[in-house]
Amino acid sequence: MAAVVATPELRRPVVVALQTLAVAACYYAAGRLGLLRQLVVEGAVFTPIWPPTGVAVASLLIFGIRCWPGIAIGALLVILSLTSFEPSAIGIVAGNTVAPVCAYLMLRKVGFRMELDRLRDGVALVFLGALVSMLISATVGVGLLVLTGKLAADGFWTVWLGWWVGDAMGVLIVAPVLLMLYVARRPLNLSRWKEATAMTLVAGVLVPLATHSPISLLFLVYPLLIWAALRFPHTGSVLCALFASVMATIAATDGVGPFARLSDVEVMMKLQAFNGSMALTALLLSAVITEQRNTRRSVELACQELVEVLEHLGNPSATPPPAADDGRRRQYGTQ
């Protein structure tokens, strides 16, 4: 009996340790991936999209607050892969850890659901999870660069803006993909595989053309996002947004297409405006469509139950209708 009782107690620390190591490894891998494409503004190097912030926020939402050491370890490993250890690295690690933790705490406070099936969830992720929380990491990181003399004080706001938007884009573009993969436990619906294949082919041609054409054709991505959101909410829109962001970042860092012949600051501003507006469109439009569909289904379910009750009242000898299926109500977002 003692062995049976002790087993769960011993298993929990092992599970937590494995989760921490997994989060650290994913954070580090995402960091190395993000560093493949960089922009230089005011002598400071930053990434237009910083995927580790999305990994950190998604990990906290999935595993809970206990995985924060994995974020800190991953952030430290990324810094050590770039330069030797300095005391200022501790401050940057702290900022990169506190920011997603604050995002997690604020999202929990407002009742955030990982399914992102309500408009309020999309809005919360945009403003609380990305824009507000990432102020911490950007302010701490750029502030330390100024204090250590690695960045001139007059370049603070330009670099700060690039750092902040890069961290926020990581949350808006990467976190929804990871959350989608986590909650997608039901068998995938392959009834519209022909349309999904057609959309994939169109995206494979249209997105590279829009992001690499010398003519400014970035606007062509938005009809594709709307198509994906209408027909394949979340799954199609977030994957389309991720692909378009990656292709736009490649074009911007190579200085080709609509980003050619622009200064470093202009490239940063144009790329961040495109990635930000696209991520907002994909996330919020998908949330609105999903919420409306769930509302319509819940109304249809209520009408069906009402018809069954009326039929039973008209024919008392008939078998009473079954009780409402709580599982279906939860699925459609009703109480």
JSON list of C-alpha atoms in Angstrom, two decimals, residues 108-261:
[
{"chain": "A", "resi": 108, "resn": "ARG", "atom": "CA", "xyz": [-6.70, 33.43, -16.83]},
{"chain": "A", "resi": 109, "resn": "LYS", "atom": "CA", "xyz": [-8.19, 36.39, -15.01]},
{"chain": "A", "resi": 110, "resn": "VAL", "atom": "CA", "xyz": [-10.57, 37.12, -17.90]},
{"chain": "A", "resi": 111, "resn": "GLY", "atom": "CA", "xyz": [-11.57, 33.48, -18.41]},
{"chain": "A", "resi": 112, "resn": "PHE", "atom": "CA", "xyz": [-9.60, 32.86, -21.59]},
{"chain": "A", "resi": 113, "resn": "ARG", "atom": "CA", "xyz": [-10.41, 29.61, -23.45]},
{"chain": "A", "resi": 114, "resn": "MET", "atom": "CA", "xyz": [-7.73, 27.94, -25.56]},
{"chain": "A", "resi": 115, "resn": "GLU", "atom": "CA", "xyz": [-10.26, 26.97, -28.23]},
{"chain": "A", "resi": 116, "resn": "LEU", "atom": "CA", "xyz": [-10.40, 30.67, -29.27]},
{"chain": "A", "resi": 117, "resn": "ASP", "atom": "CA", "xyz": [-14.05, 30.14, -30.18]},
{"chain": "A", "resi": 118, "resn": "ARG", "atom": "CA", "xyz": [-15.25, 33.49, -28.80]},
{"chain": "A", "resi": 119, "resn": "LEU", "atom": "CA", "xyz": [-14.49, 37.03, -29.85]},
{"chain": "A", "resi": 120, "resn": "ARG", "atom": "CA", "xyz": [-13.55, 37.91, -26.28]},
{"chain": "A", "resi": 121, "resn": "ASP", "atom": "CA", "xyz": [-10.83, 35.23, -26.37]},
{"chain": "A", "resi": 122, "resn": "GLY", "atom": "CA", "xyz": [-9.34, 36.66, -29.54]},
{"chain": "A", "resi": 123, "resn": "VAL", "atom": "CA", "xyz": [-9.43, 40.19, -28.18]},
{"chain": "A", "resi": 124, "resn": "ALA", "atom": "CA", "xyz": [-7.87, 39.06, -24.90]},
{"chain": "A", "resi": 125, "resn": "LEU", "atom": "CA", "xyz": [-5.02, 37.30, -26.68]},
{"chain": "A", "resi": 126, "resn": "VAL", "atom": "CA", "xyz": [-4.36, 40.34, -28.86]},
{"chain": "A", "resi": 127, "resn": "PHE", "atom": "CA", "xyz": [-4.39, 43.01, -26.17]},
{"chain": "A", "resi": 128, "resn": "LEU", "atom": "CA", "xyz": [-3.52, 41.21, -22.92]},
{"chain": "A", "resi": 129, "resn": "GLY", "atom": "CA", "xyz": [-1.46, 38.31, -24.21]},
{"chain": "A", "resi": 130, "resn": "ALA", "atom": "CA", "xyz": [0.50, 40.24, -26.84]},
{"chain": "A", "resi": 131, "resn": "LEU", "atom": "CA", "xyz": [0.37, 44.02, -26.84]},
{"chain": "A", "resi": 132, "resn": "VAL", "atom": "CA", "xyz": [0.28, 44.71, -23.09]},
{"chain": "A", "resi": 133, "resn": "SER", "atom": "CA", "xyz": [2.39, 41.87, -21.70]},
{"chain": "A", "resi": 134, "resn": "MET", "atom": "CA", "xyz": [5.21, 42.21, -24.22]},
{"chain": "A", "resi": 135, "resn": "LEU", "atom": "CA", "xyz": [5.76, 45.80, -23.08]},
{"chain": "A", "resi": 136, "resn": "ILE", "atom": "CA", "xyz": [7.68, 44.24, -20.19]},
{"chain": "A", "resi": 137, "resn": "SER", "atom": "CA", "xyz": [10.18, 42.25, -22.23]},
{"chain": "A", "resi": 138, "resn": "ALA", "atom": "CA", "xyz": [10.78, 45.09, -24.69]},
{"chain": "A", "resi": 139, "resn": "THR", "atom": "CA", "xyz": [11.26, 47.72, -21.99]},
{"chain": "A", "resi": 140, "resn": "VAL", "atom": "CA", "xyz": [13.57, 45.57, -19.88]},
{"chain": "A", "resi": 141, "resn": "GLY", "atom": "CA", "xyz": [15.61, 44.33, -22.84]},
{"chain": "A", "resi": 142, "resn": "VAL", "atom": "CA", "xyz": [16.15, 47.67, -24.59]},
{"chain": "A", "resi": 143, "resn": "GLY", "atom": "CA", "xyz": [16.60, 49.47, -21.27]},
{"chain": "A", "resi": 144, "resn": "LEU", "atom": "CA", "xyz": [19.47, 47.12, -20.38]},
{"chain": "A", "resi": 145, "resn": "LEU", "atom": "CA", "xyz": [21.07, 47.71, -23.78]},
{"chain": "A", "resi": 146, "resn": "VAL", "atom": "CA", "xyz": [21.08, 51.46, -23.09]},
{"chain": "A", "resi": 147, "resn": "LEU", "atom": "CA", "xyz": [22.32, 51.08, -19.51]},
{"chain": "A", "resi": 148, "resn": "THR", "atom": "CA", "xyz": [25.20, 48.82, -20.57]},
{"chain": "A", "resi": 149, "resn": "GLY", "atom": "CA", "xyz": [26.23, 51.20, -23.34]},
{"chain": "A", "resi": 150, "resn": "LYS", "atom": "CA", "xyz": [25.40, 48.82, -26.19]},
{"chain": "A", "resi": 151, "resn": "LEU", "atom": "CA", "xyz": [22.76, 51.18, -27.55]},
{"chain": "A", "resi": 152, "resn": "ALA", "atom": "CA", "xyz": [22.70, 54.95, -27.76]},
{"chain": "A", "resi": 153, "resn": "ALA", "atom": "CA", "xyz": [19.92, 56.62, -25.79]},
{"chain": "A", "resi": 154, "resn": "ASP", "atom": "CA", "xyz": [18.53, 58.36, -28.88]},
{"chain": "A", "resi": 155, "resn": "GLY", "atom": "CA", "xyz": [17.90, 54.99, -30.50]},
{"chain": "A", "resi": 156, "resn": "PHE", "atom": "CA", "xyz": [15.82, 53.67, -27.59]},
{"chain": "A", "resi": 157, "resn": "TRP", "atom": "CA", "xyz": [12.35, 54.14, -29.04]},
{"chain": "A", "resi": 158, "resn": "THR", "atom": "CA", "xyz": [13.11, 52.79, -32.51]},
{"chain": "A", "resi": 159, "resn": "VAL", "atom": "CA", "xyz": [14.70, 49.62, -31.16]},
{"chain": "A", "resi": 160, "resn": "TRP", "atom": "CA", "xyz": [12.06, 49.35, -28.45]},
{"chain": "A", "resi": 161, "resn": "LEU", "atom": "CA", "xyz": [9.30, 49.43, -31.06]},
{"chain": "A", "resi": 162, "resn": "GLY", "atom": "CA", "xyz": [10.98, 46.69, -33.09]},
{"chain": "A", "resi": 163, "resn": "TRP", "atom": "CA", "xyz": [11.53, 44.53, -30.01]},
{"chain": "A", "resi": 164, "resn": "TRP", "atom": "CA", "xyz": [7.98, 45.00, -28.74]},
{"chain": "A", "resi": 165, "resn": "VAL", "atom": "CA", "xyz": [6.26, 44.29, -32.04]},
{"chain": "A", "resi": 166, "resn": "GLY", "atom": "CA", "xyz": [8.52, 41.27, -32.68]},
{"chain": "A", "resi": 167, "resn": "ASP", "atom": "CA", "xyz": [7.58, 39.75, -29.31]},
{"chain": "A", "resi": 168, "resn": "ALA", "atom": "CA", "xyz": [3.90, 40.57, -29.84]},
{"chain": "A", "resi": 169, "resn": "MET", "atom": "CA", "xyz": [3.90, 38.99, -33.31]},
{"chain": "A", "resi": 170, "resn": "GLY", "atom": "CA", "xyz": [5.32, 35.81, -31.81]},
{"chain": "A", "resi": 171, "resn": "VAL", "atom": "CA", "xyz": [2.27, 35.60, -29.55]},
{"chain": "A", "resi": 172, "resn": "LEU", "atom": "CA", "xyz": [-0.26, 36.51, -32.25]},
{"chain": "A", "resi": 173, "resn": "ILE", "atom": "CA", "xyz": [1.11, 34.21, -34.95]},
{"chain": "A", "resi": 174, "resn": "VAL", "atom": "CA", "xyz": [2.76, 31.26, -33.18]},
{"chain": "A", "resi": 175, "resn": "ALA", "atom": "CA", "xyz": [0.63, 30.80, -30.04]},
{"chain": "A", "resi": 176, "resn": "PRO", "atom": "CA", "xyz": [-2.70, 30.28, -31.93]},
{"chain": "A", "resi": 177, "resn": "VAL", "atom": "CA", "xyz": [-1.09, 27.55, -34.04]},
{"chain": "A", "resi": 178, "resn": "LEU", "atom": "CA", "xyz": [0.19, 25.70, -30.96]},
{"chain": "A", "resi": 179, "resn": "LEU", "atom": "CA", "xyz": [-3.15, 26.06, -29.15]},
{"chain": "A", "resi": 180, "resn": "MET", "atom": "CA", "xyz": [-4.96, 24.82, -32.26]},
{"chain": "A", "resi": 181, "resn": "LEU", "atom": "CA", "xyz": [-2.77, 21.71, -32.36]},
{"chain": "A", "resi": 182, "resn": "TYR", "atom": "CA", "xyz": [-3.38, 21.10, -28.66]},
{"chain": "A", "resi": 183, "resn": "VAL", "atom": "CA", "xyz": [-7.18, 21.33, -28.74]},
{"chain": "A", "resi": 184, "resn": "ALA", "atom": "CA", "xyz": [-7.58, 19.47, -32.06]},
{"chain": "A", "resi": 185, "resn": "ARG", "atom": "CA", "xyz": [-8.31, 16.10, -30.46]},
{"chain": "A", "resi": 186, "resn": "ARG", "atom": "CA", "xyz": [-11.36, 15.14, -32.49]},
{"chain": "A", "resi": 187, "resn": "PRO", "atom": "CA", "xyz": [-10.93, 13.35, -35.85]},
{"chain": "A", "resi": 188, "resn": "LEU", "atom": "CA", "xyz": [-10.29, 15.90, -38.57]},
{"chain": "A", "resi": 189, "resn": "ASN", "atom": "CA", "xyz": [-13.17, 16.58, -40.92]},
{"chain": "A", "resi": 190, "resn": "LEU", "atom": "CA", "xyz": [-11.98, 15.62, -44.39]},
{"chain": "A", "resi": 191, "resn": "SER", "atom": "CA", "xyz": [-15.29, 16.23, -46.16]},
{"chain": "A", "resi": 192, "resn": "ARG", "atom": "CA", "xyz": [-13.92, 19.41, -47.78]},
{"chain": "A", "resi": 193, "resn": "TRP", "atom": "CA", "xyz": [-10.49, 18.07, -48.64]},
{"chain": "A", "resi": 194, "resn": "LYS", "atom": "CA", "xyz": [-10.80, 19.24, -52.25]},
{"chain": "A", "resi": 195, "resn": "GLU", "atom": "CA", "xyz": [-11.40, 22.83, -51.16]},
{"chain": "A", "resi": 196, "resn": "ALA", "atom": "CA", "xyz": [-8.59, 22.60, -48.61]},
{"chain": "A", "resi": 197, "resn": "THR", "atom": "CA", "xyz": [-6.24, 21.31, -51.31]},
{"chain": "A", "resi": 198, "resn": "ALA", "atom": "CA", "xyz": [-7.29, 24.12, -53.66]},
{"chain": "A", "resi": 199, "resn": "MET", "atom": "CA", "xyz": [-6.72, 26.70, -50.92]},
{"chain": "A", "resi": 200, "resn": "THR", "atom": "CA", "xyz": [-3.27, 25.29, -50.21]},
{"chain": "A", "resi": 201, "resn": "LEU", "atom": "CA", "xyz": [-2.32, 25.49, -53.88]},
{"chain": "A", "resi": 202, "resn": "VAL", "atom": "CA", "xyz": [-3.63, 29.04, -54.17]},
{"chain": "A", "resi": 203, "resn": "ALA", "atom": "CA", "xyz": [-1.73, 30.09, -51.04]},
{"chain": "A", "resi": 204, "resn": "GLY", "atom": "CA", "xyz": [1.43, 28.41, -52.33]},
{"chain": "A", "resi": 205, "resn": "VAL", "atom": "CA", "xyz": [1.29, 30.57, -55.47]},
{"chain": "A", "resi": 206, "resn": "LEU", "atom": "CA", "xyz": [-0.35, 33.78, -54.27]},
{"chain": "A", "resi": 207, "resn": "VAL", "atom": "CA", "xyz": [1.58, 34.43, -51.05]},
{"chain": "A", "resi": 208, "resn": "PRO", "atom": "CA", "xyz": [5.11, 34.19, -52.55]},
{"chain": "A", "resi": 209, "resn": "LEU", "atom": "CA", "xyz": [3.94, 36.34, -55.46]},
{"chain": "A", "resi": 210, "resn": "ALA", "atom": "CA", "xyz": [2.46, 39.00, -53.17]},
{"chain": "A", "resi": 211, "resn": "THR", "atom": "CA", "xyz": [5.49, 39.14, -50.88]},
{"chain": "A", "resi": 212, "resn": "HIS", "atom": "CA", "xyz": [8.22, 39.02, -53.54]},
{"chain": "A", "resi": 213, "resn": "SER", "atom": "CA", "xyz": [6.72, 40.96, -56.44]},
{"chain": "A", "resi": 214, "resn": "PRO", "atom": "CA", "xyz": [8.36, 44.34, -57.11]},
{"chain": "A", "resi": 215, "resn": "ILE", "atom": "CA", "xyz": [4.82, 45.69, -57.40]},
{"chain": "A", "resi": 216, "resn": "SER", "atom": "CA", "xyz": [3.19, 46.17, -54.01]},
{"chain": "A", "resi": 217, "resn": "LEU", "atom": "CA", "xyz": [0.70, 43.27, -53.94]},
{"chain": "A", "resi": 218, "resn": "LEU", "atom": "CA", "xyz": [0.59, 42.52, -50.23]},
{"chain": "A", "resi": 219, "resn": "PHE", "atom": "CA", "xyz": [-3.12, 43.31, -50.18]},
{"chain": "A", "resi": 220, "resn": "LEU", "atom": "CA", "xyz": [-3.80, 40.11, -52.15]},
{"chain": "A", "resi": 221, "resn": "VAL", "atom": "CA", "xyz": [-3.18, 38.09, -48.98]},
{"chain": "A", "resi": 222, "resn": "TYR", "atom": "CA", "xyz": [-6.29, 39.44, -47.24]},
{"chain": "A", "resi": 223, "resn": "PRO", "atom": "CA", "xyz": [-8.91, 37.82, -49.54]},
{"chain": "A", "resi": 224, "resn": "LEU", "atom": "CA", "xyz": [-7.10, 34.54, -48.96]},
{"chain": "A", "resi": 225, "resn": "LEU", "atom": "CA", "xyz": [-7.29, 35.07, -45.20]},
{"chain": "A", "resi": 226, "resn": "ILE", "atom": "CA", "xyz": [-11.01, 35.82, -45.42]},
{"chain": "A", "resi": 227, "resn": "TRP", "atom": "CA", "xyz": [-11.59, 32.68, -47.51]},
{"chain": "A", "resi": 228, "resn": "ALA", "atom": "CA", "xyz": [-9.68, 30.58, -44.96]},
{"chain": "A", "resi": 229, "resn": "ALA", "atom": "CA", "xyz": [-11.55, 32.12, -42.02]},
{"chain": "A", "resi": 230, "resn": "LEU", "atom": "CA", "xyz": [-14.96, 31.58, -43.62]},
{"chain": "A", "resi": 231, "resn": "ARG", "atom": "CA", "xyz": [-14.41, 27.99, -44.70]},
{"chain": "A", "resi": 232, "resn": "PHE", "atom": "CA", "xyz": [-11.83, 26.70, -42.21]},
{"chain": "A", "resi": 233, "resn": "PRO", "atom": "CA", "xyz": [-11.98, 28.90, -39.09]},
{"chain": "A", "resi": 234, "resn": "HIS", "atom": "CA", "xyz": [-8.81, 28.95, -37.00]},
{"chain": "A", "resi": 235, "resn": "THR", "atom": "CA", "xyz": [-7.14, 26.02, -38.74]},
{"chain": "A", "resi": 236, "resn": "GLY", "atom": "CA", "xyz": [-7.05, 27.64, -42.16]},
{"chain": "A", "resi": 237, "resn": "SER", "atom": "CA", "xyz": [-6.66, 31.24, -41.08]},
{"chain": "A", "resi": 238, "resn": "VAL", "atom": "CA", "xyz": [-3.85, 30.80, -38.53]},
{"chain": "A", "resi": 239, "resn": "LEU", "atom": "CA", "xyz": [-1.84, 28.56, -40.86]},
{"chain": "A", "resi": 240, "resn": "CYS", "atom": "CA", "xyz": [-2.34, 31.00, -43.72]},
{"chain": "A", "resi": 241, "resn": "ALA", "atom": "CA", "xyz": [-1.27, 33.89, -41.50]},
{"chain": "A", "resi": 242, "resn": "LEU", "atom": "CA", "xyz": [1.81, 31.97, -40.35]},
{"chain": "A", "resi": 243, "resn": "PHE", "atom": "CA", "xyz": [2.83, 31.16, -43.92]},
{"chain": "A", "resi": 244, "resn": "ALA", "atom": "CA", "xyz": [2.28, 34.73, -45.13]},
{"chain": "A", "resi": 245, "resn": "SER", "atom": "CA", "xyz": [4.24, 36.16, -42.18]},
{"chain": "A", "resi": 246, "resn": "VAL", "atom": "CA", "xyz": [7.18, 33.86, -42.83]},
{"chain": "A", "resi": 247, "resn": "MET", "atom": "CA", "xyz": [7.26, 34.72, -46.54]},
{"chain": "A", "resi": 248, "resn": "ALA", "atom": "CA", "xyz": [6.95, 38.46, -45.84]},
{"chain": "A", "resi": 249, "resn": "THR", "atom": "CA", "xyz": [9.76, 38.26, -43.28]},
{"chain": "A", "resi": 250, "resn": "ILE", "atom": "CA", "xyz": [12.00, 36.47, -45.77]},
{"chain": "A", "resi": 251, "resn": "ALA", "atom": "CA", "xyz": [11.30, 39.13, -48.39]},
{"chain": "A", "resi": 252, "resn": "ALA", "atom": "CA", "xyz": [11.91, 41.95, -45.91]},
{"chain": "A", "resi": 253, "resn": "THR", "atom": "CA", "xyz": [15.21, 40.60, -44.62]},
{"chain": "A", "resi": 254, "resn": "ASP", "atom": "CA", "xyz": [16.38, 39.96, -48.19]},
{"chain": "A", "resi": 255, "resn": "GLY", "atom": "CA", "xyz": [15.29, 43.45, -49.24]},
{"chain": "A", "resi": 256, "resn": "VAL", "atom": "CA", "xyz": [13.25, 42.28, -52.23]},
{"chain": "A", "resi": 257, "resn": "GLY", "atom": "CA", "xyz": [9.72, 42.79, -53.52]},
{"chain": "A", "resi": 258, "resn": "PRO", "atom": "CA", "xyz": [7.74, 45.55, -51.80]},
{"chain": "A", "resi": 259, "resn": "PHE", "atom": "CA", "xyz": [10.60, 45.98, -49.30]},
{"chain": "A", "resi": 260, "resn": "ALA", "atom": "CA", "xyz": [13.23, 46.86, -51.88]},
{"chain": "A", "resi": 261, "resn": "ARG", "atom": "CA", "xyz": [14.92, 50.28, -51.84]}
]
